Structure formats: C-alpha cells, structure tokens
C-alpha cells in the first residue's frame, strides 16, 4: 500500500505501484480527499483522522500482513494507519518510510505554510512537480487546495517518542535531500519494536522518481 506525499494524488505513484506489484503482491495507492476523484470529499482535520478513514475504506484483514510505503507526509499517515491496524488486529509487517522526518519530531518543527504563494514556493523548492504544470493556473489552484488541506492536518500532528509499532521500519532517502537528512531518517528507529534499516539513493527529496525500479526491488526483497 502506497501513501502519497502532501498534495500528491494516487496517479503520481502509478509507476511505483506497478513496479512493486510486478515483483510482489497486489499494490494499492491511497487517494486522499481534495484531489482527483475525491475532489469534493471534505479534508480531515488531523492526520490520525485521515489514517482512520483510509483504514475504514478497505477490508485489510483479507489482504494478509500489510506492507506500507509512504513518501514524505505519506510516511506519517502510513505510520498512523499501521497504529490503527495493530489496534484492530490487522497484522502490519513492514513500514517503508521515504524522505520523511520521524513522527516525534513534527510538533517541534516549524509549521508548514498555508498561504497560496508560500505553498507554491514550497512545492518548487521540494521539486517533484513538473514546472510546466506550475504554469497552469487551474492545476495550481487544485494543487494548492490539496496541499493546504494536508499541511493543516500535519501542523496539528503530535506524537511522543514512546509511541511504537510492532512492524519493522525501513527508511529510505536521497543523499542530497535538503529537507530530510540521514539523521532525521534515523530518528524513526525509536518508533518500532521490530527491525530498522536505512538506505540512501542518489538524488534529492524526490529521489524516488529516478530510482523506481531499484526502490521496488529493495522493498520486494525485504
């Protein structure tokens, strides 16, 4: 199961989902409210509420031990999804964290911007969005709407250092990511009672776009 980044739609992870499914079990990509076919769906107030809604949308106990993959904010949503699953008796085997700070560090971090111009500037800084799309006013309007909803939920999030899941946590990042460093990825280790690994690829925050097959191979080999 793949959890997109803030503002990201499921379609952006179609290639990764296909690569994961080619070498492993069926792969589902989550679609958050306020985008694509869920444009009219109201945005949850919190990350925890979003994770619970996503969990309630499927019969995950029929899928078998779950393997979750989240990029950036998607990793935190996946972490909360795993907590819901473990509380409800649905086994979660692995959480794959891509380019994300640890849950316990979020409350103490600077708040994410929600003003239009600041949201756009952040998207440009992070990369991962085709510059040609940023010249499309209609696309930018929809993107800002989705990102703002996600950022508002993220800004309300808090998690203690003592909160852990039983699932193994595997972190992945880009060596030149100026937003999420190797040390930030390592902080995830305190959130698992299972195994922990860290892997780095060449590239920045959206390193994954250049290493889809390699990332899928790493995940499927675990």
PDB file of C-alpha atoms in Angstrom:
ATOM      1  CA  UNK A   1       0.000   0.000   0.000  1.00  0.00           C
ATOM      2  CA  UNK A   2       1.408   3.358  -1.077  1.00  0.00           C
ATOM      3  CA  UNK A   3       0.711   6.662   0.699  1.00  0.00           C
ATOM      4  CA  UNK A   4       1.467   9.782  -1.400  1.00  0.00           C
ATOM      5  CA  UNK A   5       3.191  12.957  -0.243  1.00  0.00           C
ATOM      6  CA  UNK A   6       1.315  16.119   0.756  1.00  0.00           C
ATOM      7  CA  UNK A   7      -0.753  17.310  -2.185  1.00  0.00           C
ATOM      8  CA  UNK A   8       0.075  14.146  -4.114  1.00  0.00           C
ATOM      9  CA  UNK A   9      -2.569  12.181  -5.987  1.00  0.00           C
ATOM     10  CA  UNK A  10      -2.620   8.427  -6.473  1.00  0.00           C
ATOM     11  CA  UNK A  11      -1.821   8.770 -10.182  1.00  0.00           C
ATOM     12  CA  UNK A  12       1.634  10.144  -9.352  1.00  0.00           C
ATOM     13  CA  UNK A  13       2.574   6.766  -7.858  1.00  0.00           C
ATOM     14  CA  UNK A  14       1.230   4.565 -10.635  1.00  0.00           C
ATOM     15  CA  UNK A  15       4.714   3.650 -11.872  1.00  0.00           C
ATOM     16  CA  UNK A  16       5.947   2.751  -8.393  1.00  0.00           C
ATOM     17  CA  UNK A  17       2.823   0.705  -7.698  1.00  0.00           C
ATOM     18  CA  UNK A  18       3.308  -1.169 -10.961  1.00  0.00           C
ATOM     19  CA  UNK A  19       6.948  -1.914 -10.147  1.00  0.00           C
ATOM     20  CA  UNK A  20       6.033  -3.118  -6.659  1.00  0.00           C
ATOM     21  CA  UNK A  21       3.217  -5.306  -7.934  1.00  0.00           C
ATOM     22  CA  UNK A  22       5.436  -6.803 -10.651  1.00  0.00           C
ATOM     23  CA  UNK A  23       7.761  -8.260  -8.047  1.00  0.00           C
ATOM     24  CA  UNK A  24       5.408  -8.827  -5.153  1.00  0.00           C
ATOM     25  CA  UNK A  25       1.759  -8.861  -4.035  1.00  0.00           C
ATOM     26  CA  UNK A  26      -1.008  -6.551  -5.239  1.00  0.00           C
ATOM     27  CA  UNK A  27      -0.315  -2.893  -4.528  1.00  0.00           C
ATOM     28  CA  UNK A  28      -2.896  -0.253  -3.662  1.00  0.00           C
ATOM     29  CA  UNK A  29      -2.269   3.503  -3.836  1.00  0.00           C
ATOM     30  CA  UNK A  30      -4.215   5.637  -1.397  1.00  0.00           C
ATOM     31  CA  UNK A  31      -6.218   8.616  -2.659  1.00  0.00           C
ATOM     32  CA  UNK A  32      -6.641  11.419  -0.136  1.00  0.00           C
ATOM     33  CA  UNK A  33      -9.594  13.853  -0.147  1.00  0.00           C
ATOM     34  CA  UNK A  34      -9.445  17.194  -2.007  1.00  0.00           C
ATOM     35  CA  UNK A  35      -7.882  15.804  -5.208  1.00  0.00           C
ATOM     36  CA  UNK A  36      -8.669  13.836  -8.365  1.00  0.00           C
ATOM     37  CA  UNK A  37     -11.810  11.690  -7.998  1.00  0.00           C
ATOM     38  CA  UNK A  38     -12.103  12.737  -4.324  1.00  0.00           C
ATOM     39  CA  UNK A  39     -12.011  16.467  -5.023  1.00  0.00           C
ATOM     40  CA  UNK A  40     -15.391  17.073  -3.369  1.00  0.00           C
ATOM     41  CA  UNK A  41     -14.621  14.997  -0.276  1.00  0.00           C
ATOM     42  CA  UNK A  42     -14.019  17.099   2.861  1.00  0.00           C
ATOM     43  CA  UNK A  43     -10.491  17.154   4.237  1.00  0.00           C
ATOM     44  CA  UNK A  44      -9.995  15.522   7.653  1.00  0.00           C
ATOM     45  CA  UNK A  45      -8.800  17.859  10.403  1.00  0.00           C
ATOM     46  CA  UNK A  46      -5.955  15.603  11.522  1.00  0.00           C
ATOM     47  CA  UNK A  47      -3.511  13.045  10.201  1.00  0.00           C
ATOM     48  CA  UNK A  48      -4.959  10.495  12.607  1.00  0.00           C
ATOM     49  CA  UNK A  49      -8.461  11.066  11.234  1.00  0.00           C
ATOM     50  CA  UNK A  50      -7.236  10.688   7.663  1.00  0.00           C
ATOM     51  CA  UNK A  51      -5.429   7.437   8.507  1.00  0.00           C
ATOM     52  CA  UNK A  52      -8.549   6.055  10.217  1.00  0.00           C
ATOM     53  CA  UNK A  53     -10.728   6.961   7.223  1.00  0.00           C
ATOM     54  CA  UNK A  54      -8.341   5.259   4.834  1.00  0.00           C
ATOM     55  CA  UNK A  55      -8.292   2.173   7.022  1.00  0.00           C
ATOM     56  CA  UNK A  56     -12.090   2.053   7.199  1.00  0.00           C
ATOM     57  CA  UNK A  57     -12.281   2.204   3.395  1.00  0.00           C
ATOM     58  CA  UNK A  58     -10.978  -1.344   2.915  1.00  0.00           C
ATOM     59  CA  UNK A  59     -11.197  -4.891   4.284  1.00  0.00           C
ATOM     60  CA  UNK A  60      -7.486  -5.038   5.026  1.00  0.00           C
ATOM     61  CA  UNK A  61      -7.717  -8.138   7.195  1.00  0.00           C
ATOM     62  CA  UNK A  62      -8.380 -10.100   3.978  1.00  0.00           C
ATOM     63  CA  UNK A  63      -5.179  -8.912   2.312  1.00  0.00           C
ATOM     64  CA  UNK A  64      -2.777 -10.571   4.727  1.00  0.00           C
ATOM     65  CA  UNK A  65       0.163  -8.949   6.552  1.00  0.00           C
ATOM     66  CA  UNK A  66       0.306  -5.394   5.239  1.00  0.00           C
ATOM     67  CA  UNK A  67       3.359  -3.712   3.744  1.00  0.00           C
ATOM     68  CA  UNK A  68       3.057   0.075   3.815  1.00  0.00           C
ATOM     69  CA  UNK A  69       5.103   2.611   1.829  1.00  0.00           C
ATOM     70  CA  UNK A  70       4.804   6.348   2.425  1.00  0.00           C
ATOM     71  CA  UNK A  71       6.681   9.272   0.905  1.00  0.00           C
ATOM     72  CA  UNK A  72       7.235  12.418   2.997  1.00  0.00           C
ATOM     73  CA  UNK A  73       3.959  13.216   4.806  1.00  0.00           C
ATOM     74  CA  UNK A  74       2.628   9.933   3.426  1.00  0.00           C
ATOM     75  CA  UNK A  75       5.025   8.074   5.717  1.00  0.00           C
ATOM     76  CA  UNK A  76       3.457   9.687   8.789  1.00  0.00           C
ATOM     77  CA  UNK A  77      -0.028   8.845   7.512  1.00  0.00           C
ATOM     78  CA  UNK A  78       1.141   5.270   6.928  1.00  0.00           C
ATOM     79  CA  UNK A  79       2.570   5.174  10.474  1.00  0.00           C
ATOM     80  CA  UNK A  80      -0.810   6.185  11.897  1.00  0.00           C
ATOM     81  CA  UNK A  81      -2.508   3.688   9.551  1.00  0.00           C
ATOM     82  CA  UNK A  82      -0.247   0.983  10.998  1.00  0.00           C
ATOM     83  CA  UNK A  83      -1.228   2.012  14.541  1.00  0.00           C
ATOM     84  CA  UNK A  84      -4.906   1.681  13.611  1.00  0.00           C
ATOM     85  CA  UNK A  85      -4.268  -1.712  12.046  1.00  0.00           C
ATOM     86  CA  UNK A  86      -2.407  -3.020  15.068  1.00  0.00           C
ATOM     87  CA  UNK A  87      -5.154  -1.826  17.413  1.00  0.00           C
ATOM     88  CA  UNK A  88      -7.764  -3.611  15.300  1.00  0.00           C
ATOM     89  CA  UNK A  89      -5.863  -6.866  14.953  1.00  0.00           C
ATOM     90  CA  UNK A  90      -4.765  -6.448  11.335  1.00  0.00           C
ATOM     91  CA  UNK A  91      -1.122  -7.506  11.009  1.00  0.00           C
ATOM     92  CA  UNK A  92       1.297  -4.936   9.585  1.00  0.00           C
ATOM     93  CA  UNK A  93       4.622  -6.489   8.640  1.00  0.00           C
ATOM     94  CA  UNK A  94       6.613  -3.510   7.353  1.00  0.00           C
ATOM     95  CA  UNK A  95       6.501   0.261   7.157  1.00  0.00           C
ATOM     96  CA  UNK A  96       8.682   1.783   4.439  1.00  0.00           C
ATOM     97  CA  UNK A  97       9.482   5.419   5.185  1.00  0.00           C
ATOM     98  CA  UNK A  98      10.623   7.547   2.257  1.00  0.00           C
ATOM     99  CA  UNK A  99      12.073  11.059   2.757  1.00  0.00           C
ATOM    100  CA  UNK A 100      10.206  11.796   5.972  1.00  0.00           C
ATOM    101  CA  UNK A 101      11.007  13.148   9.407  1.00  0.00           C
ATOM    102  CA  UNK A 102      10.094  10.984  12.396  1.00  0.00           C
ATOM    103  CA  UNK A 103       6.664  11.467  13.991  1.00  0.00           C
ATOM    104  CA  UNK A 104       8.144  12.528  17.332  1.00  0.00           C
ATOM    105  CA  UNK A 105       9.951  15.480  15.713  1.00  0.00           C
ATOM    106  CA  UNK A 106       6.995  17.057  13.934  1.00  0.00           C
ATOM    107  CA  UNK A 107       5.388  19.024  16.779  1.00  0.00           C
ATOM    108  CA  UNK A 108       8.676  20.802  17.430  1.00  0.00           C
ATOM    109  CA  UNK A 109       9.314  21.667  13.780  1.00  0.00           C
ATOM    110  CA  UNK A 110       8.374  24.943  12.055  1.00  0.00           C
ATOM    111  CA  UNK A 111       4.764  24.989  10.896  1.00  0.00           C
ATOM    112  CA  UNK A 112       4.176  24.316   7.215  1.00  0.00           C
ATOM    113  CA  UNK A 113       2.872  27.291   5.200  1.00  0.00           C
ATOM    114  CA  UNK A 114      -0.766  27.521   4.127  1.00  0.00           C
ATOM    115  CA  UNK A 115      -0.834  30.840   2.212  1.00  0.00           C
ATOM    116  CA  UNK A 116      -1.081  30.365  -1.559  1.00  0.00           C
ATOM    117  CA  UNK A 117       2.239  31.930  -2.523  1.00  0.00           C
ATOM    118  CA  UNK A 118       4.127  30.128   0.257  1.00  0.00           C
ATOM    119  CA  UNK A 119       2.611  26.772  -0.658  1.00  0.00           C
ATOM    120  CA  UNK A 120       3.686  27.207  -4.285  1.00  0.00           C
ATOM    121  CA  UNK A 121       7.178  28.273  -3.223  1.00  0.00           C
ATOM    122  CA  UNK A 122       7.471  25.159  -1.055  1.00  0.00           C
ATOM    123  CA  UNK A 123       6.391  22.918  -3.930  1.00  0.00           C
ATOM    124  CA  UNK A 124       9.006  24.482  -6.195  1.00  0.00           C
ATOM    125  CA  UNK A 125      11.676  24.091  -3.518  1.00  0.00           C
ATOM    126  CA  UNK A 126      10.884  20.417  -2.962  1.00  0.00           C
ATOM    127  CA  UNK A 127      10.802  19.578  -6.662  1.00  0.00           C
ATOM    128  CA  UNK A 128       8.836  16.597  -7.910  1.00  0.00           C
ATOM    129  CA  UNK A 129       6.261  18.725  -9.775  1.00  0.00           C
ATOM    130  CA  UNK A 130       6.621  19.288 -13.499  1.00  0.00           C
ATOM    131  CA  UNK A 131       7.411  23.025 -13.955  1.00  0.00           C
ATOM    132  CA  UNK A 132       5.097  23.077 -16.979  1.00  0.00           C
ATOM    133  CA  UNK A 133       2.175  22.170 -14.724  1.00  0.00           C
ATOM    134  CA  UNK A 134       3.010  25.029 -12.370  1.00  0.00           C
ATOM    135  CA  UNK A 135       2.331  27.388 -15.287  1.00  0.00           C
ATOM    136  CA  UNK A 136      -1.253  26.079 -15.493  1.00  0.00           C
ATOM    137  CA  UNK A 137      -3.428  28.271 -13.260  1.00  0.00           C
ATOM    138  CA  UNK A 138      -6.178  25.664 -12.915  1.00  0.00           C
ATOM    139  CA  UNK A 139      -3.697  22.965 -11.923  1.00  0.00           C
ATOM    140  CA  UNK A 140      -2.003  25.271  -9.405  1.00  0.00           C
ATOM    141  CA  UNK A 141      -5.350  26.146  -7.836  1.00  0.00           C
ATOM    142  CA  UNK A 142      -6.185  22.470  -7.315  1.00  0.00           C
ATOM    143  CA  UNK A 143      -2.659  21.682  -6.112  1.00  0.00           C
ATOM    144  CA  UNK A 144      -2.690  24.475  -3.531  1.00  0.00           C
ATOM    145  CA  UNK A 145      -6.088  23.320  -2.299  1.00  0.00           C
ATOM    146  CA  UNK A 146      -4.847  19.775  -1.739  1.00  0.00           C
ATOM    147  CA  UNK A 147      -1.511  20.795  -0.224  1.00  0.00           C
ATOM    148  CA  UNK A 148      -3.132  23.275   2.143  1.00  0.00           C
ATOM    149  CA  UNK A 149      -5.539  20.628   3.432  1.00  0.00           C
ATOM    150  CA  UNK A 150      -2.669  18.219   4.054  1.00  0.00           C
ATOM    151  CA  UNK A 151      -0.435  20.853   5.645  1.00  0.00           C
ATOM    152  CA  UNK A 152      -3.178  21.983   8.015  1.00  0.00           C
ATOM    153  CA  UNK A 153      -3.638  18.420   9.240  1.00  0.00           C
ATOM    154  CA  UNK A 154       0.124  17.949   9.502  1.00  0.00           C
ATOM    155  CA  UNK A 155       0.519  21.146  11.529  1.00  0.00           C
ATOM    156  CA  UNK A 156      -1.878  19.739  14.146  1.00  0.00           C
ATOM    157  CA  UNK A 157       0.053  16.489  14.491  1.00  0.00           C
ATOM    158  CA  UNK A 158       1.965  15.468  17.607  1.00  0.00           C
ATOM    159  CA  UNK A 159       3.477  12.126  18.602  1.00  0.00           C
ATOM    160  CA  UNK A 160       5.528  11.137  21.627  1.00  0.00           C
ATOM    161  CA  UNK A 161       8.894   9.385  21.498  1.00  0.00           C
ATOM    162  CA  UNK A 162       7.362   6.455  23.365  1.00  0.00           C
ATOM    163  CA  UNK A 163       4.879   5.646  20.569  1.00  0.00           C
ATOM    164  CA  UNK A 164       5.936   2.500  18.727  1.00  0.00           C
ATOM    165  CA  UNK A 165       4.561  -0.008  16.283  1.00  0.00           C
ATOM    166  CA  UNK A 166       5.435  -3.695  16.136  1.00  0.00           C
ATOM    167  CA  UNK A 167       6.079  -3.583  12.392  1.00  0.00           C
ATOM    168  CA  UNK A 168       9.618  -3.287  11.066  1.00  0.00           C
ATOM    169  CA  UNK A 169      10.515   0.204   9.861  1.00  0.00           C
ATOM    170  CA  UNK A 170      12.727   0.628   6.796  1.00  0.00           C
ATOM    171  CA  UNK A 171      13.763   4.174   5.903  1.00  0.00           C
ATOM    172  CA  UNK A 172      14.907   5.418   2.505  1.00  0.00           C
ATOM    173  CA  UNK A 173      16.104   8.848   1.402  1.00  0.00           C
ATOM    174  CA  UNK A 174      18.057  10.903  -1.075  1.00  0.00           C
ATOM    175  CA  UNK A 175      21.679  11.694  -0.264  1.00  0.00           C
ATOM    176  CA  UNK A 176      21.250  15.323  -1.326  1.00  0.00           C
ATOM    177  CA  UNK A 177      17.791  15.875   0.164  1.00  0.00           C
ATOM    178  CA  UNK A 178      17.994  19.356   1.716  1.00  0.00           C
ATOM    179  CA  UNK A 179      14.767  18.846   3.670  1.00  0.00           C
ATOM    180  CA  UNK A 180      15.197  15.380   5.226  1.00  0.00           C
ATOM    181  CA  UNK A 181      18.702  14.367   6.273  1.00  0.00           C
ATOM    182  CA  UNK A 182      20.101  10.936   7.097  1.00  0.00           C
ATOM    183  CA  UNK A 183      19.992  11.802  10.810  1.00  0.00           C
ATOM    184  CA  UNK A 184      16.306  12.694  10.513  1.00  0.00           C
ATOM    185  CA  UNK A 185      15.614   9.339   8.913  1.00  0.00           C
ATOM    186  CA  UNK A 186      17.453   7.559  11.717  1.00  0.00           C
ATOM    187  CA  UNK A 187      15.105   9.089  14.284  1.00  0.00           C
ATOM    188  CA  UNK A 188      12.410   6.712  13.026  1.00  0.00           C
ATOM    189  CA  UNK A 189      14.179   3.863  14.819  1.00  0.00           C
ATOM    190  CA  UNK A 190      12.629   4.797  18.166  1.00  0.00           C
ATOM    191  CA  UNK A 191       9.148   4.212  16.728  1.00  0.00           C
ATOM    192  CA  UNK A 192       9.490   0.460  16.159  1.00  0.00           C
ATOM    193  CA  UNK A 193       9.763  -2.600  18.352  1.00  0.00           C
ATOM    194  CA  UNK A 194      10.921  -4.521  15.298  1.00  0.00           C
ATOM    195  CA  UNK A 195      13.817  -4.271  12.888  1.00  0.00           C
ATOM    196  CA  UNK A 196      15.123  -0.986  11.483  1.00  0.00           C
ATOM    197  CA  UNK A 197      17.112  -0.270   8.321  1.00  0.00           C
ATOM    198  CA  UNK A 198      18.230   2.817   6.411  1.00  0.00           C
ATOM    199  CA  UNK A 199      19.058   3.020   2.706  1.00  0.00           C
ATOM    200  CA  UNK A 200      20.159   6.024   0.647  1.00  0.00           C
ATOM    201  CA  UNK A 201      19.944   6.749  -3.073  1.00  0.00           C
ATOM    202  CA  UNK A 202      21.475   9.498  -5.148  1.00  0.00           C
ATOM    203  CA  UNK A 203      19.139  12.454  -5.506  1.00  0.00           C
ATOM    204  CA  UNK A 204      17.086  14.964  -3.583  1.00  0.00           C
ATOM    205  CA  UNK A 205      13.709  14.917  -1.877  1.00  0.00           C
ATOM    206  CA  UNK A 206      12.052  13.200  -4.829  1.00  0.00           C
ATOM    207  CA  UNK A 207      14.959  10.832  -5.480  1.00  0.00           C
ATOM    208  CA  UNK A 208      12.350   8.131  -5.939  1.00  0.00           C
ATOM    209  CA  UNK A 209      11.386   9.404  -9.395  1.00  0.00           C
ATOM    210  CA  UNK A 210      14.830   8.398 -10.683  1.00  0.00           C
ATOM    211  CA  UNK A 211      15.031   5.063  -8.856  1.00  0.00           C
ATOM    212  CA  UNK A 212      11.583   3.498  -9.111  1.00  0.00           C
ATOM    213  CA  UNK A 213      12.753   0.029 -10.139  1.00  0.00           C
ATOM    214  CA  UNK A 214      15.585  -0.020  -7.575  1.00  0.00           C
ATOM    215  CA  UNK A 215      13.271   1.088  -4.758  1.00  0.00           C
ATOM    216  CA  UNK A 216      10.696  -1.521  -5.723  1.00  0.00           C
ATOM    217  CA  UNK A 217      13.384  -4.204  -5.811  1.00  0.00           C
ATOM    218  CA  UNK A 218      14.589  -3.170  -2.341  1.00  0.00           C
ATOM    219  CA  UNK A 219      11.069  -3.266  -0.895  1.00  0.00           C
ATOM    220  CA  UNK A 220      10.161  -6.578  -2.507  1.00  0.00           C
ATOM    221  CA  UNK A 221      13.396  -8.205  -1.351  1.00  0.00           C
ATOM    222  CA  UNK A 222      12.714  -7.494   2.322  1.00  0.00           C
TER     223      UNK A 222
END
